[in-house]
XYZ file of N, CA and C in Angstrom:
213
model
N 1.307 -6.304 -6.348
C 1.634 -4.751 -6.226
C 1.813 -4.159 -5.055
N 2.854 -3.785 -4.910
C 2.966 -3.069 -3.798
C 3.154 -1.452 -3.820
N 2.483 -0.765 -2.655
C 2.809 0.368 -2.572
C 3.629 0.892 -1.284
N 4.328 2.153 -1.176
C 5.129 2.628 -0.123
C 4.308 3.474 0.563
N 3.843 3.648 1.595
C 3.113 4.789 2.235
C 4.021 5.782 3.537
N 3.979 6.714 3.504
C 4.538 7.430 4.708
C 4.008 8.655 4.800
N 3.698 9.151 6.220
C 2.874 10.550 6.829
C 3.924 11.418 6.462
N 3.161 12.450 6.169
C 4.226 13.891 5.453
C 4.868 14.466 6.612
N 4.613 14.012 7.805
C 5.576 14.690 8.738
C 6.117 13.856 9.658
N 6.369 12.579 8.963
C 6.789 11.497 9.764
C 7.862 10.631 8.482
N 8.962 9.658 9.374
C 9.657 9.175 8.336
C 9.643 7.500 8.338
N 8.543 6.751 9.209
C 8.210 5.624 9.228
C 7.450 5.086 8.012
N 7.828 4.256 7.127
C 7.055 4.016 6.171
C 6.588 2.564 6.522
N 5.430 2.358 5.505
C 4.699 1.008 5.310
C 4.807 0.615 3.795
N 4.952 -0.522 3.830
C 4.830 -1.037 2.410
C 3.803 -1.928 2.489
N 2.953 -1.619 1.633
C 1.431 -2.301 1.760
C 1.327 -3.195 0.428
N 1.221 -4.387 0.911
C 0.948 -5.203 -0.503
C -0.072 -5.941 -0.687
N -0.578 -6.051 -2.146
C -1.651 -6.422 -2.433
C -1.427 -7.699 -3.264
N -2.559 -8.430 -3.263
C -2.326 -9.651 -4.152
C -2.007 -9.814 -5.477
N -1.194 -10.311 -6.362
C -0.987 -10.293 -7.607
C -2.381 -10.439 -8.378
N -2.603 -9.409 -9.302
C -3.462 -9.172 -10.443
C -3.207 -9.972 -11.593
N -4.288 -9.897 -12.272
C -3.937 -10.540 -13.790
C -2.797 -10.061 -14.203
N -1.872 -11.023 -15.075
C -0.785 -10.505 -15.611
C -1.201 -9.776 -17.079
N -0.220 -8.560 -17.470
C -0.623 -7.553 -18.568
C -0.531 -8.511 -19.540
N -1.650 -8.413 -20.884
C -1.432 -9.260 -21.895
C -0.419 -8.614 -22.997
N 0.453 -9.386 -23.534
C 0.971 -8.665 -24.939
C 2.273 -7.492 -24.368
N 2.814 -7.626 -23.081
C 3.475 -6.671 -22.734
C 2.917 -5.412 -22.776
N 1.737 -5.311 -21.993
C 1.256 -4.145 -21.599
C 1.592 -3.228 -20.521
N 1.519 -1.809 -20.517
C 2.591 -1.425 -19.207
C 1.480 -1.920 -17.930
N 2.504 -1.898 -16.565
C 2.113 -2.014 -15.471
C 0.968 -0.683 -15.030
N 0.276 -0.685 -13.948
C -0.618 -0.021 -13.781
C 0.389 1.322 -13.008
N -0.408 2.659 -13.416
C 0.063 4.060 -13.132
C -0.671 4.231 -11.859
N 0.226 5.075 -11.007
C -0.366 5.503 -9.796
C -1.631 6.306 -10.024
N -1.884 7.294 -10.925
C -3.512 7.537 -11.496
C -4.387 6.865 -11.724
N -4.161 5.246 -11.901
C -4.923 4.050 -12.046
C -5.432 3.672 -11.045
N -4.910 4.064 -9.689
C -5.162 3.085 -8.656
C -6.269 3.852 -7.912
N -7.292 3.526 -7.283
C -8.303 4.258 -6.798
C -7.869 4.843 -5.199
N -8.108 6.088 -5.314
C -7.706 6.436 -3.681
C -8.324 6.036 -2.425
N -9.772 5.492 -2.918
C -10.497 5.024 -2.192
C -9.722 3.711 -1.528
N -9.001 2.947 -2.321
C -8.281 1.766 -2.146
C -7.218 1.767 -1.432
N -6.361 3.032 -1.784
C -5.183 3.372 -0.933
C -5.488 3.823 0.598
N -6.637 4.556 0.580
C -7.107 5.123 1.859
C -7.548 3.668 2.813
N -8.363 2.607 2.318
C -8.800 1.512 2.793
C -7.505 0.693 3.191
N -6.227 0.820 2.643
C -5.326 0.130 2.910
C -4.394 0.526 3.849
N -4.130 2.113 3.878
C -3.606 2.710 5.039
C -3.996 2.466 6.632
N -5.781 2.623 6.480
C -6.483 2.225 7.421
C -6.164 0.892 7.890
N -6.200 -0.155 7.246
C -5.779 -1.761 7.660
C -4.297 -1.621 8.097
N -3.233 -0.693 7.756
C -2.001 -1.042 8.140
C -1.820 -0.268 9.550
N -2.688 0.619 9.836
C -2.570 1.290 11.063
C -3.414 0.494 11.887
N -4.284 -0.589 11.856
C -5.085 -1.288 12.360
C -4.104 -2.397 12.991
N -3.464 -2.879 11.746
C -2.500 -3.912 11.761
C -1.199 -3.815 13.028
N -1.225 -2.580 13.340
C 0.002 -1.995 14.415
C 0.676 -0.936 13.575
N 0.775 -0.163 12.460
C 1.862 0.391 11.908
C 1.673 1.929 12.499
N 2.719 2.505 13.179
C 2.458 3.627 13.661
C 2.859 4.586 13.016
N 2.451 5.506 11.996
C 3.323 6.273 11.202
C 4.145 7.125 11.779
N 3.882 7.797 12.970
C 4.665 8.822 14.006
C 5.764 8.439 14.445
N 5.712 7.381 14.769
C 6.943 6.390 15.535
C 8.342 6.592 14.807
N 9.359 6.031 15.607
C 10.308 5.643 14.514
C 10.509 4.303 14.521
N 11.177 3.816 13.568
C 11.416 2.593 13.421
C 11.776 1.821 12.172
N 11.776 0.683 11.761
C 12.055 0.334 10.432
C 10.581 0.352 9.833
N 10.823 0.219 8.337
C 9.646 -0.050 7.831
C 8.859 -1.445 8.058
N 7.729 -1.163 7.577
C 6.771 -2.163 8.173
C 6.022 -2.589 6.697
N 5.892 -4.118 6.664
C 5.116 -4.615 5.427
C 3.670 -5.224 5.810
N 2.952 -4.755 5.283
C 1.615 -5.007 5.678
C 0.928 -5.820 4.607
N 0.536 -6.705 4.093
C -0.162 -7.683 3.305
C -2.083 -7.435 3.411
N -2.255 -6.533 2.227
C -4.022 -6.684 2.267
C -4.658 -7.744 1.328
N -5.778 -7.595 0.977
C -6.621 -8.203 0.152
C -6.525 -7.481 -0.785
N -7.515 -7.898 -1.829
C -7.756 -7.137 -3.180
C -8.450 -5.892 -2.994
N -9.418 -5.686 -2.084
C -9.998 -4.641 -1.348
C -9.215 -3.522 -0.485
N -7.886 -4.046 0.012
C -7.591 -3.159 0.687
C -7.772 -3.371 2.294
N -8.648 -4.620 2.573
C -8.500 -4.749 4.046
C -7.827 -6.045 4.536
């Protein structure tokens, strides 16, 4: 699973990639945004900034790989 994040006043995005989770059974739908914990997203964004993503700078999209906890 991956999510794209961007500061509301900037243009540079980060794609935060999580490890693959268990496969859905029998055609079950994928996760919806409302099913992702806001705390997990906040921790992943903090990890992306710690890894060098500068949301207010200009440049290409940055891909950041995090673990299942967002660290």
